[in-house]
PDB file of C-alpha atoms in Angstrom:
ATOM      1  CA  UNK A   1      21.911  80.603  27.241  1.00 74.00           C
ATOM      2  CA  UNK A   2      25.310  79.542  26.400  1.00 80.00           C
ATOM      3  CA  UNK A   3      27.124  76.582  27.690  1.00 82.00           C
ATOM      4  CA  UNK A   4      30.570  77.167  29.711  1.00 86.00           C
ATOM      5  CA  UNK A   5      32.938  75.043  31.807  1.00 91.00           C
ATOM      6  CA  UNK A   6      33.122  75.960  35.105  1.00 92.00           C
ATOM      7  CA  UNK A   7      34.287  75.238  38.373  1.00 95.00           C
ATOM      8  CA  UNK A   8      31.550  74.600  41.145  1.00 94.00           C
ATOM      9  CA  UNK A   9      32.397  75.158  44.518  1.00 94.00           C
ATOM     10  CA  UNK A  10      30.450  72.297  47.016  1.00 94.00           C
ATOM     11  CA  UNK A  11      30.325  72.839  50.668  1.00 92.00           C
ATOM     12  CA  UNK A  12      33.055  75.861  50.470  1.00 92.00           C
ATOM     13  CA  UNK A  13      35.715  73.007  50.584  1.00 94.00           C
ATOM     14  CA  UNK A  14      35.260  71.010  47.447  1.00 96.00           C
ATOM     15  CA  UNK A  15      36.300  72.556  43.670  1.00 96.00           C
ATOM     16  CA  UNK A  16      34.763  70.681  40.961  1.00 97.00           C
ATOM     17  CA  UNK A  17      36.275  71.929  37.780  1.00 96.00           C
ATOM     18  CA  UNK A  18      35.069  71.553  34.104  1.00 95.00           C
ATOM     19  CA  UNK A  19      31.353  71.361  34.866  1.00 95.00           C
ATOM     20  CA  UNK A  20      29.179  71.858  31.764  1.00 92.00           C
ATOM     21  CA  UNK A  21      26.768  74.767  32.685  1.00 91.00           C
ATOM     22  CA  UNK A  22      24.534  77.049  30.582  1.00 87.00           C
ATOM     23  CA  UNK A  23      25.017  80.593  31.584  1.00 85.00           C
ATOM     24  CA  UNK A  24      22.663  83.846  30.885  1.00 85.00           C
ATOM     25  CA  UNK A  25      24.331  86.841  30.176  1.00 83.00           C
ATOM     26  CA  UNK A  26      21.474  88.869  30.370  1.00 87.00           C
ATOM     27  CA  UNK A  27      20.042  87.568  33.593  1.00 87.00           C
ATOM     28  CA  UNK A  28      23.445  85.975  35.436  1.00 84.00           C
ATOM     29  CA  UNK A  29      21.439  82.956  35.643  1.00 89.00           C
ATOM     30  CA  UNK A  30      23.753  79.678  35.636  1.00 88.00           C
ATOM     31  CA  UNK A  31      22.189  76.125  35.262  1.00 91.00           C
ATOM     32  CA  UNK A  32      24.127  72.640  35.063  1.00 92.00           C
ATOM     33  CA  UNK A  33      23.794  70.827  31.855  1.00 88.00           C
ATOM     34  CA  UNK A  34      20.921  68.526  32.310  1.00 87.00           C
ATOM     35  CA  UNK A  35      22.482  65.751  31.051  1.00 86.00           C
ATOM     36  CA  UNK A  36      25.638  66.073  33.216  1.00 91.00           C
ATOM     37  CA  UNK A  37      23.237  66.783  36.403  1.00 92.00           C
ATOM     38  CA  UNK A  38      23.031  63.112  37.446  1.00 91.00           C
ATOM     39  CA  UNK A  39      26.360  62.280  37.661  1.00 91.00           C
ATOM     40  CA  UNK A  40      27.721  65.868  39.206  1.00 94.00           C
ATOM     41  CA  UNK A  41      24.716  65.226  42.082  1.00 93.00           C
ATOM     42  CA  UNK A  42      26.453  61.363  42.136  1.00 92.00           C
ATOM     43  CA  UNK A  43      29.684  62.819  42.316  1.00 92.00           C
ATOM     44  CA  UNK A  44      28.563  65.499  45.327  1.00 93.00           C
ATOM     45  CA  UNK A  45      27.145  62.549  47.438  1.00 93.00           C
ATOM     46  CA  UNK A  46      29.736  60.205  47.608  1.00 92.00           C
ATOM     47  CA  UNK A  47      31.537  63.739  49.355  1.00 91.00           C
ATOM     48  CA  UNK A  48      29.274  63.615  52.392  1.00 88.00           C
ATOM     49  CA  UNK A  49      27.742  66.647  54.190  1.00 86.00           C
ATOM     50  CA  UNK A  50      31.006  67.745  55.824  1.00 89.00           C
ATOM     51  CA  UNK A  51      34.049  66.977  53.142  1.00 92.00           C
ATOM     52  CA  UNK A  52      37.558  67.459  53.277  1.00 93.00           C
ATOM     53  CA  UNK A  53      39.145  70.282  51.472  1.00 95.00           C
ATOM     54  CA  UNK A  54      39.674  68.697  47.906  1.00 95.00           C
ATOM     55  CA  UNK A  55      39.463  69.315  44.389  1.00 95.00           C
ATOM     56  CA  UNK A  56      38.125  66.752  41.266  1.00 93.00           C
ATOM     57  CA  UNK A  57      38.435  67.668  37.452  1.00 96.00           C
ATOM     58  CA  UNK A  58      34.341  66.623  36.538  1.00 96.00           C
ATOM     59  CA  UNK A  59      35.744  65.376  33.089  1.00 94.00           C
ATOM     60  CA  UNK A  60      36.933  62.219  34.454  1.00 93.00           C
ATOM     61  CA  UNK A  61      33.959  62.008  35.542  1.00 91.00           C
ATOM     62  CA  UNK A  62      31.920  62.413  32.867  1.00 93.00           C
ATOM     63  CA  UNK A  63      32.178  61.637  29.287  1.00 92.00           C
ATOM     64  CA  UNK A  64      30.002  64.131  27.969  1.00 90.00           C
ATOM     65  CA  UNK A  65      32.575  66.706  30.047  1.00 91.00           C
ATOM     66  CA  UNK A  66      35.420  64.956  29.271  1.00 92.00           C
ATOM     67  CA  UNK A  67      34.229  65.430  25.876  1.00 90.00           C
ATOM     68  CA  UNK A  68      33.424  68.770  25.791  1.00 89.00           C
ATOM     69  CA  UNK A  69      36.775  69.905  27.314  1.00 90.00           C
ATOM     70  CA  UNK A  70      38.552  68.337  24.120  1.00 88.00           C
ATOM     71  CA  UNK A  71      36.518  70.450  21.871  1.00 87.00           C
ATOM     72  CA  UNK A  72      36.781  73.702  24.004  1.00 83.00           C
ATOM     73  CA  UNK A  73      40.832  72.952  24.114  1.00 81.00           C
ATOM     74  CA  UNK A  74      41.203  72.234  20.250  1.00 76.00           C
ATOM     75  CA  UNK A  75      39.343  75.539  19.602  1.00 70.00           C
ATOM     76  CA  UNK A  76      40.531  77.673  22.817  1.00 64.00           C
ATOM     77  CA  UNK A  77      37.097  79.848  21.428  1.00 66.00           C
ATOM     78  CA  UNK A  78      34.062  78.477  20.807  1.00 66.00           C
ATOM     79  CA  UNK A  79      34.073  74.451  19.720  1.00 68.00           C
ATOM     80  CA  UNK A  80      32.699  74.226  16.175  1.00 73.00           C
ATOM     81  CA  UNK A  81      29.393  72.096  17.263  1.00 77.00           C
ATOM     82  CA  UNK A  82      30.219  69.668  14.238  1.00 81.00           C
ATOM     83  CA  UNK A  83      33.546  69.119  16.075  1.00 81.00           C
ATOM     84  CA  UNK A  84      31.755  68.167  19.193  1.00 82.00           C
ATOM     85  CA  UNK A  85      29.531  65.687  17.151  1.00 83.00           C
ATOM     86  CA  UNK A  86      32.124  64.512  15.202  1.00 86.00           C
ATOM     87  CA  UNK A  87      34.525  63.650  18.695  1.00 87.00           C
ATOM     88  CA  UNK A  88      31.380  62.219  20.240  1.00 88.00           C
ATOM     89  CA  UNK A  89      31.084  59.540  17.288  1.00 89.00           C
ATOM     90  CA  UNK A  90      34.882  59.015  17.543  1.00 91.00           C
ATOM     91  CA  UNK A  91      34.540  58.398  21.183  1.00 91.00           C
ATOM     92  CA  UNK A  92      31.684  56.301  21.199  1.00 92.00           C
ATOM     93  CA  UNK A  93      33.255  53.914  18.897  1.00 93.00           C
ATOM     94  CA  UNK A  94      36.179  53.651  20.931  1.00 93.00           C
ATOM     95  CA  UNK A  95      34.183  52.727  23.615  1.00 94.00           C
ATOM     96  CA  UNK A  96      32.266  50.032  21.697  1.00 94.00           C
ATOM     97  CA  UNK A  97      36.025  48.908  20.576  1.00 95.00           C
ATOM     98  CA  UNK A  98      37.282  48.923  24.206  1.00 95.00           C
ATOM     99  CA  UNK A  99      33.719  46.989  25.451  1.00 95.00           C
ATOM    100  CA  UNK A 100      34.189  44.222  22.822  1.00 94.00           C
ATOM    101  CA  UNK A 101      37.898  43.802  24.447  1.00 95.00           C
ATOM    102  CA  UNK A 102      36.638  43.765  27.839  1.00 95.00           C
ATOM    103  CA  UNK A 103      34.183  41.310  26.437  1.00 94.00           C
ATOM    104  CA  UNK A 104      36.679  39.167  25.294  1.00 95.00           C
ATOM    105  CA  UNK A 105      38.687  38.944  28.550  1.00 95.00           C
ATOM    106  CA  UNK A 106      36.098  38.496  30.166  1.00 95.00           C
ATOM    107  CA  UNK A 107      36.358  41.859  32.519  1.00 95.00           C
ATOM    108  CA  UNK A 108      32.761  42.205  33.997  1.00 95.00           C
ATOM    109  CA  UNK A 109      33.925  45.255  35.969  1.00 96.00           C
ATOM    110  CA  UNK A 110      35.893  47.295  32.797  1.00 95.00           C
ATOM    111  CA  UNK A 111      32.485  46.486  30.935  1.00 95.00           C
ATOM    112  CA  UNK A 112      30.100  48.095  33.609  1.00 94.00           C
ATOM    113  CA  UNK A 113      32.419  50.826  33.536  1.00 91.00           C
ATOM    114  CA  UNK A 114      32.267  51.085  29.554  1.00 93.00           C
ATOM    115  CA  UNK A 115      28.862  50.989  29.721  1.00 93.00           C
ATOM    116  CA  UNK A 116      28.450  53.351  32.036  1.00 88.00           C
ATOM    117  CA  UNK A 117      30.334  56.027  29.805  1.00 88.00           C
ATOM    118  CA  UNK A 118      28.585  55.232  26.768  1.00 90.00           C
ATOM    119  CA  UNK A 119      25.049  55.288  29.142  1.00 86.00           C
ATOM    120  CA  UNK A 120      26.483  59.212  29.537  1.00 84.00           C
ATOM    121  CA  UNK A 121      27.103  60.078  25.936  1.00 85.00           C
ATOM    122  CA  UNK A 122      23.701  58.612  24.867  1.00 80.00           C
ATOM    123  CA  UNK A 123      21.646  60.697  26.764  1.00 64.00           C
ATOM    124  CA  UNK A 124      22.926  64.085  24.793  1.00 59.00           C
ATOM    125  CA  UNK A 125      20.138  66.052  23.761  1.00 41.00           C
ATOM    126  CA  UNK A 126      21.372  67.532  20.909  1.00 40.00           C
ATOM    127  CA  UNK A 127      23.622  70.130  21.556  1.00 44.00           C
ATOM    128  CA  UNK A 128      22.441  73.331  19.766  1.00 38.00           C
ATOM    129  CA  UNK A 129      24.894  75.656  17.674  1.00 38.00           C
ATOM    130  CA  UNK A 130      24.455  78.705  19.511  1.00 39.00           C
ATOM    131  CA  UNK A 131      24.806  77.177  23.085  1.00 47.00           C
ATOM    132  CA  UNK A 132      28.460  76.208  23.331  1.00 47.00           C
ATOM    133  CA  UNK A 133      30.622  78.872  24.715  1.00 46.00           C
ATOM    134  CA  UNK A 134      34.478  78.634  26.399  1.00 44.00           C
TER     135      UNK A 134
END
C-alpha cells in the first residue's frame, strides 16, 4: 500500500483535505494512516452528527500531515523518505525551540499546544520507503 493525501468527505457536507491514507492499487482498498487516525476521528467529533457545509485543510491539524504535505510539495512526485525524516527532525526541534519560549513566558496554553504537536510527530512508526506516494 502506498500512502496518498486525500480529501475525505464526512457526513456529505464536510471536505477534509490532506488526509494521510494508504491506498491499494490492486484491491482499491483505502485506510487512514494510523497514526493520523486519532486526531482525524477528534477532528470529525467536534463536527457533530449533522454539520454545516464546510471544509478544513487536516494539515493544520496535524503535524505529521502538515508535515507530509511539505515533502509531497517540495517533490510534486514522490517525497524522498530521507526528506520526510530529515523535515521531521527540523520540525521537532523547532517545536522544542518554540516550547522553551513558551516556557519562558510563561504561556501554559502555547505549551499544551506545543506539546500536543510534538505528542503527534512522536508517535510515527517509521515511515517505510516504498509507502509514500503523491
Amino acid at each position: 500500500m502506498r500512502m496518498k493525501l486525500r480529501t475525505v468527505i464526512y457526513s456529505g457536507k464536510v471536505e477534509i483535505d490532506n488526509v494521510p491514507v494508504y491506498t491499494c492499487k490492486a484491491c482499491s482498498r483505502s485506510e487512514v494512516y494510523p497514526v493520523v487516525k486519532t486526531d482525524l476521528t477528534g477532528l470529525i467529533g467536534t463536527l457533530g452528527a449533522q454539520p454545516e457545509k464546510q471544509s478544513f485543510r487536516f494539515d493544520d491539524w496535524n503535524e505529521w500531515a502538515n508535515l507530509l504535505v511539505e515533502a509531497f510539495n517540495a517533490h510534486k512526485k514522490q517525497p524522498d523518505p530521507a526528506l520526510v525524516d530529515r523535515l521531521a527532525g527540523e520540525r521537532i526541534d523547532m517545536l522544542l525551540d518554540l516550547y522553551s519560549l513558551a516556557e519562558k513566558f510563561g504561556d501554559n496554553e502555547w505549551k499544551n499546544e506545543i506539546s500536543k504537536r510534538l505528542t503527534q510527530l512522536s508517535h510515527k512508526a517509521s515511515i517505510h520507503r516504498s509507502t509514500i506516494a503523491p
